[in-house]
Amino acid sequence: MFMLLLSKPLSHYIEAILILDIYKMKHKILELYSGIGGMHCAWKDSGLDGDIIAAIDINTVANEVYRENFPNTYQITKNIQSLTVSEINKLEVDTILMSPPCQPFTRNGKYLDDSDPRTNSFLYIINILKELVNIENILMENVKGFECSKVRNLFIDKLKECNFDYQEFLLCPSQIGVPNSRLRYYCLARKKSTKWQYKRKDEIYLLQISEPPFESKSLFPLRDIMEKTVPEAYYLNDKVLKWGKVLDICYKDSRRSCCFTKAYSHYVDGTGSVFTEKSPEFVKQCYSEANKFDIGSDEYIEKLKELNLRYFTPKEVLAIMMFPKEYIIPDVTTMKQSYRLIGNSVNVKVITELLKVLFM
């Protein structure tokens, strides 16, 4: 008769087997505020075992783009507050990925925090979290500034109440090789007992590129993602060029770009970079000559026209946001709609790496 000699109590081995089963399980994901599917792209890119069971967003234009890229995903077009606990529990999802509205925590949104009606849907999720019996993992993204909000405190308090262990990050894509500045708040929360790889440092901290599990990569040059032929509609007109002094200009060899917001191409200052095929030396000389005239004058504008400045196309911005090459924006989507949708989305690569941390 064969006997297995155990060096530790049987309960220890049963626990180990259960942990292995958790790692083997196929996760079921609920994507809230799904937008154009940046979280979905990240999940696919992560290689983790599981499926997006349902995607929920009230924006019909975003949902059309999502459906074009993920036609087999169950979509729900409704206000999140109208989604009942019973409906969510019936989905049997164990993971929530979400990027709630960020305006209440921004300067343009007047920092209204929990007084802003746009926080209502997220506050609803916080309030019902304890009743979502199957949820074991959460990834939440928001703007820099959320970490100082009352809503953040409510969220963290609820995570503690529901026995989630959590970790918070402030992370920029440039830290993992993406030539774009987009500093964002991220929270990972899970119920499994595995320890986080990171030690807390004043609750929230900025990850450095050298820290595992993020692979250290050199920033790639923008030439790698630029389109060869661009329609005339993307070139800056006179109304924009008169504000030439506030433009952030990128080049083929640039390994940086400013954060692209939903207001890109609608407002000039602080909404994203523009591009020129000209050299930095040529641009410097051109601005030197243009500045001899009154800023915004006809002569000033005519001089800056020599730079052939243009907006990054939606396809290029998608590439900077690390969406997959096969991702498409339907032709019926206008340029303005495209920029708004992409600007409201997430950097796919950052989410991909954080998902690996969440499920490690």
PDB file of N, CA and C in Angstrom, residues 180 222 226 234-237 240-241 243-252 254 256-260 263-278 283 287 304 307-313 316-317 320 339:
ATOM      1  N   ASN A 180       4.518  59.422 -24.394  1.00  0.00           N
ATOM      2  CA  ASN A 180       3.356  60.253 -24.135  1.00  0.00           C
ATOM      3  C   ASN A 180       3.231  60.529 -22.644  1.00  0.00           C
ATOM      4  N   LEU A 222       8.438  58.873 -32.556  1.00  0.00           N
ATOM      5  CA  LEU A 222       7.104  59.019 -33.132  1.00  0.00           C
ATOM      6  C   LEU A 222       7.047  58.591 -34.592  1.00  0.00           C
ATOM      7  N   MET A 226       3.685  57.276 -37.281  1.00  0.00           N
ATOM      8  CA  MET A 226       3.113  58.337 -38.100  1.00  0.00           C
ATOM      9  C   MET A 226       2.622  57.815 -39.454  1.00  0.00           C
ATOM     10  N   TYR A 234      -6.422  67.867 -41.574  1.00  0.00           N
ATOM     11  CA  TYR A 234      -5.688  67.776 -40.311  1.00  0.00           C
ATOM     12  C   TYR A 234      -4.626  68.866 -40.157  1.00  0.00           C
ATOM     13  N   TYR A 235      -4.398  69.652 -41.209  1.00  0.00           N
ATOM     14  CA  TYR A 235      -3.396  70.715 -41.121  1.00  0.00           C
ATOM     15  C   TYR A 235      -3.995  71.945 -40.451  1.00  0.00           C
ATOM     16  N   LEU A 236      -3.178  72.619 -39.656  1.00  0.00           N
ATOM     17  CA  LEU A 236      -3.656  73.747 -38.860  1.00  0.00           C
ATOM     18  C   LEU A 236      -4.045  74.935 -39.748  1.00  0.00           C
ATOM     19  N   ASN A 237      -5.228  75.480 -39.497  1.00  0.00           N
ATOM     20  CA  ASN A 237      -5.683  76.631 -40.268  1.00  0.00           C
ATOM     21  C   ASN A 237      -5.255  77.933 -39.593  1.00  0.00           C
ATOM     22  N   VAL A 240      -6.020  78.641 -35.872  1.00  0.00           N
ATOM     23  CA  VAL A 240      -5.184  77.932 -34.897  1.00  0.00           C
ATOM     24  C   VAL A 240      -3.770  78.500 -34.895  1.00  0.00           C
ATOM     25  N   LEU A 241      -3.246  78.805 -36.079  1.00  0.00           N
ATOM     26  CA  LEU A 241      -1.866  79.285 -36.179  1.00  0.00           C
ATOM     27  C   LEU A 241      -1.650  80.623 -35.472  1.00  0.00           C
ATOM     28  N   TRP A 243      -2.456  81.249 -32.657  1.00  0.00           N
ATOM     29  CA  TRP A 243      -2.090  80.873 -31.297  1.00  0.00           C
ATOM     30  C   TRP A 243      -0.794  80.069 -31.281  1.00  0.00           C
ATOM     31  N   GLY A 244       0.019  80.282 -32.285  1.00  0.00           N
ATOM     32  CA  GLY A 244       1.242  79.495 -32.468  1.00  0.00           C
ATOM     33  C   GLY A 244       2.174  79.464 -31.275  1.00  0.00           C
ATOM     34  N   LYS A 245       2.139  80.490 -30.443  1.00  0.00           N
ATOM     35  CA  LYS A 245       3.073  80.558 -29.312  1.00  0.00           C
ATOM     36  C   LYS A 245       2.794  79.489 -28.254  1.00  0.00           C
ATOM     37  N   VAL A 246       1.573  78.926 -28.230  1.00  0.00           N
ATOM     38  CA  VAL A 246       1.255  77.935 -27.196  1.00  0.00           C
ATOM     39  C   VAL A 246       1.273  76.497 -27.725  1.00  0.00           C
ATOM     40  N   LEU A 247       1.612  76.338 -28.998  1.00  0.00           N
ATOM     41  CA  LEU A 247       1.614  74.998 -29.585  1.00  0.00           C
ATOM     42  C   LEU A 247       2.782  74.160 -29.067  1.00  0.00           C
ATOM     43  N   ASP A 248       2.519  72.906 -28.777  1.00  0.00           N
ATOM     44  CA  ASP A 248       3.578  71.961 -28.437  1.00  0.00           C
ATOM     45  C   ASP A 248       3.877  71.153 -29.696  1.00  0.00           C
ATOM     46  N   ILE A 249       5.081  71.333 -30.238  1.00  0.00           N
ATOM     47  CA  ILE A 249       5.417  70.755 -31.538  1.00  0.00           C
ATOM     48  C   ILE A 249       6.294  69.515 -31.382  1.00  0.00           C
ATOM     49  N   CYS A 250       5.894  68.452 -32.071  1.00  0.00           N
ATOM     50  CA  CYS A 250       6.665  67.209 -32.086  1.00  0.00           C
ATOM     51  C   CYS A 250       7.226  66.958 -33.483  1.00  0.00           C
ATOM     52  N   TYR A 251       8.280  66.124 -33.527  1.00  0.00           N
ATOM     53  CA  TYR A 251       8.989  65.824 -34.770  1.00  0.00           C
ATOM     54  C   TYR A 251       9.091  64.307 -34.966  1.00  0.00           C
ATOM     55  N   LYS A 252       9.590  63.910 -36.118  1.00  0.00           N
ATOM     56  CA  LYS A 252       9.721  62.471 -36.390  1.00  0.00           C
ATOM     57  C   LYS A 252      10.596  61.768 -35.371  1.00  0.00           C
ATOM     58  N   SER A 254      11.034  62.768 -32.273  1.00  0.00           N
ATOM     59  CA  SER A 254      10.592  63.034 -30.900  1.00  0.00           C
ATOM     60  C   SER A 254      10.255  61.726 -30.188  1.00  0.00           C
ATOM     61  N   ARG A 256       8.503  61.936 -27.227  1.00  0.00           N
ATOM     62  CA  ARG A 256       7.600  62.518 -26.245  1.00  0.00           C
ATOM     63  C   ARG A 256       6.402  63.121 -26.964  1.00  0.00           C
ATOM     64  N   SER A 257       5.334  63.303 -26.248  1.00  0.00           N
ATOM     65  CA  SER A 257       4.166  64.046 -26.728  1.00  0.00           C
ATOM     66  C   SER A 257       3.320  64.381 -25.511  1.00  0.00           C
ATOM     67  N   CYS A 258       2.534  65.439 -25.638  1.00  0.00           N
ATOM     68  CA  CYS A 258       1.678  65.845 -24.529  1.00  0.00           C
ATOM     69  C   CYS A 258       0.412  65.002 -24.488  1.00  0.00           C
ATOM     70  N   CYS A 259      -0.232  65.010 -23.359  1.00  0.00           N
ATOM     71  CA  CYS A 259      -1.468  64.261 -23.164  1.00  0.00           C
ATOM     72  C   CYS A 259      -2.538  64.726 -24.153  1.00  0.00           C
ATOM     73  N   PHE A 260      -3.131  63.793 -24.863  1.00  0.00           N
ATOM     74  CA  PHE A 260      -4.215  64.105 -25.790  1.00  0.00           C
ATOM     75  C   PHE A 260      -5.540  64.017 -25.044  1.00  0.00           C
ATOM     76  N   ALA A 263     -10.651  67.358 -25.904  1.00  0.00           N
ATOM     77  CA  ALA A 263     -10.812  68.663 -26.565  1.00  0.00           C
ATOM     78  C   ALA A 263      -9.780  68.882 -27.667  1.00  0.00           C
ATOM     79  N   TYR A 264      -8.996  67.863 -27.989  1.00  0.00           N
ATOM     80  CA  TYR A 264      -7.967  67.996 -29.026  1.00  0.00           C
ATOM     81  C   TYR A 264      -8.600  68.424 -30.351  1.00  0.00           C
ATOM     82  N   SER A 265      -7.993  69.421 -30.978  1.00  0.00           N
ATOM     83  CA  SER A 265      -8.429  70.053 -32.234  1.00  0.00           C
ATOM     84  C   SER A 265      -9.544  71.067 -32.014  1.00  0.00           C
ATOM     85  N   HIS A 266     -10.175  71.044 -30.833  1.00  0.00           N
ATOM     86  CA  HIS A 266     -11.239  72.014 -30.529  1.00  0.00           C
ATOM     87  C   HIS A 266     -10.654  73.219 -29.809  1.00  0.00           C
ATOM     88  N   TYR A 267      -9.781  72.945 -28.836  1.00  0.00           N
ATOM     89  CA  TYR A 267      -9.022  73.999 -28.164  1.00  0.00           C
ATOM     90  C   TYR A 267      -7.548  73.785 -28.463  1.00  0.00           C
ATOM     91  N   VAL A 268      -6.752  74.859 -28.319  1.00  0.00           N
ATOM     92  CA  VAL A 268      -5.341  74.798 -28.703  1.00  0.00           C
ATOM     93  C   VAL A 268      -4.439  74.461 -27.519  1.00  0.00           C
ATOM     94  N   ASP A 269      -4.590  75.195 -26.459  1.00  0.00           N
ATOM     95  CA  ASP A 269      -3.641  75.093 -25.344  1.00  0.00           C
ATOM     96  C   ASP A 269      -3.947  73.900 -24.434  1.00  0.00           C
ATOM     97  N   GLY A 270      -2.942  73.051 -24.237  1.00  0.00           N
ATOM     98  CA  GLY A 270      -3.039  71.971 -23.260  1.00  0.00           C
ATOM     99  C   GLY A 270      -3.900  70.798 -23.643  1.00  0.00           C
ATOM    100  N   THR A 271      -4.198  70.629 -24.927  1.00  0.00           N
ATOM    101  CA  THR A 271      -5.064  69.502 -25.326  1.00  0.00           C
ATOM    102  C   THR A 271      -4.308  68.418 -26.087  1.00  0.00           C
ATOM    103  N   GLY A 272      -3.027  68.653 -26.394  1.00  0.00           N
ATOM    104  CA  GLY A 272      -2.246  67.663 -27.119  1.00  0.00           C
ATOM    105  C   GLY A 272      -1.255  68.323 -28.061  1.00  0.00           C
ATOM    106  N   SER A 273      -0.281  67.559 -28.498  1.00  0.00           N
ATOM    107  CA  SER A 273       0.778  68.086 -29.363  1.00  0.00           C
ATOM    108  C   SER A 273       0.346  68.150 -30.821  1.00  0.00           C
ATOM    109  N   VAL A 274       1.104  68.912 -31.604  1.00  0.00           N
ATOM    110  CA  VAL A 274       0.954  68.929 -33.063  1.00  0.00           C
ATOM    111  C   VAL A 274       2.263  68.450 -33.684  1.00  0.00           C
ATOM    112  N   PHE A 275       2.238  68.223 -34.993  1.00  0.00           N
ATOM    113  CA  PHE A 275       3.375  67.566 -35.646  1.00  0.00           C
ATOM    114  C   PHE A 275       3.829  68.333 -36.880  1.00  0.00           C
ATOM    115  N   THR A 276       5.130  68.285 -37.142  1.00  0.00           N
ATOM    116  CA  THR A 276       5.693  68.820 -38.384  1.00  0.00           C
ATOM    117  C   THR A 276       6.787  67.900 -38.905  1.00  0.00           C
ATOM    118  N   GLU A 277       6.891  67.852 -40.229  1.00  0.00           N
ATOM    119  CA  GLU A 277       7.967  67.091 -40.872  1.00  0.00           C
ATOM    120  C   GLU A 277       9.261  67.896 -40.897  1.00  0.00           C
ATOM    121  N   LYS A 278       9.160  69.189 -40.603  1.00  0.00           N
ATOM    122  CA  LYS A 278      10.343  70.046 -40.619  1.00  0.00           C
ATOM    123  C   LYS A 278      11.263  69.709 -39.450  1.00  0.00           C
ATOM    124  N   VAL A 283      12.215  74.929 -37.464  1.00  0.00           N
ATOM    125  CA  VAL A 283      11.106  75.467 -36.654  1.00  0.00           C
ATOM    126  C   VAL A 283      11.596  76.638 -35.803  1.00  0.00           C
ATOM    127  N   TYR A 287      10.133  80.457 -36.165  1.00  0.00           N
ATOM    128  CA  TYR A 287       9.523  81.172 -35.046  1.00  0.00           C
ATOM    129  C   TYR A 287      10.281  82.464 -34.751  1.00  0.00           C
ATOM    130  N   LEU A 304       4.317  81.088 -40.062  1.00  0.00           N
ATOM    131  CA  LEU A 304       4.153  79.768 -39.446  1.00  0.00           C
ATOM    132  C   LEU A 304       3.575  78.734 -40.410  1.00  0.00           C
ATOM    133  N   LEU A 307       5.724  75.873 -41.748  1.00  0.00           N
ATOM    134  CA  LEU A 307       6.017  74.683 -40.940  1.00  0.00           C
ATOM    135  C   LEU A 307       5.120  73.500 -41.283  1.00  0.00           C
ATOM    136  N   ASN A 308       4.036  73.744 -42.007  1.00  0.00           N
ATOM    137  CA  ASN A 308       3.089  72.673 -42.345  1.00  0.00           C
ATOM    138  C   ASN A 308       2.682  71.885 -41.095  1.00  0.00           C
ATOM    139  N   LEU A 309       2.324  72.613 -40.067  1.00  0.00           N
ATOM    140  CA  LEU A 309       1.923  71.970 -38.818  1.00  0.00           C
ATOM    141  C   LEU A 309       0.571  71.275 -38.986  1.00  0.00           C
ATOM    142  N   ARG A 310       0.432  70.130 -38.352  1.00  0.00           N
ATOM    143  CA  ARG A 310      -0.832  69.412 -38.422  1.00  0.00           C
ATOM    144  C   ARG A 310      -1.124  68.698 -37.109  1.00  0.00           C
ATOM    145  N   TYR A 311      -2.393  68.318 -36.965  1.00  0.00           N
ATOM    146  CA  TYR A 311      -2.783  67.504 -35.818  1.00  0.00           C
ATOM    147  C   TYR A 311      -2.335  66.059 -36.036  1.00  0.00           C
ATOM    148  N   PHE A 312      -2.130  65.345 -34.974  1.00  0.00           N
ATOM    149  CA  PHE A 312      -1.993  63.900 -35.067  1.00  0.00           C
ATOM    150  C   PHE A 312      -3.357  63.354 -35.480  1.00  0.00           C
ATOM    151  N   THR A 313      -3.377  62.414 -36.381  1.00  0.00           N
ATOM    152  CA  THR A 313      -4.645  61.828 -36.805  1.00  0.00           C
ATOM    153  C   THR A 313      -5.190  60.920 -35.701  1.00  0.00           C
ATOM    154  N   GLU A 316      -3.138  57.868 -35.391  1.00  0.00           N
ATOM    155  CA  GLU A 316      -1.856  58.089 -34.729  1.00  0.00           C
ATOM    156  C   GLU A 316      -2.017  58.221 -33.213  1.00  0.00           C
ATOM    157  N   VAL A 317      -3.080  58.899 -32.792  1.00  0.00           N
ATOM    158  CA  VAL A 317      -3.319  59.036 -31.353  1.00  0.00           C
ATOM    159  C   VAL A 317      -3.646  57.668 -30.747  1.00  0.00           C
ATOM    160  N   ILE A 320      -0.405  55.990 -30.184  1.00  0.00           N
ATOM    161  CA  ILE A 320       0.282  56.529 -29.006  1.00  0.00           C
ATOM    162  C   ILE A 320      -0.376  56.011 -27.722  1.00  0.00           C
ATOM    163  N   TYR A 339     -11.691  62.228 -31.679  1.00  0.00           N
ATOM    164  CA  TYR A 339     -10.783  62.790 -30.676  1.00  0.00           C
ATOM    165  C   TYR A 339     -11.404  62.755 -29.277  1.00  0.00           C
TER     166      TYR A 339
END
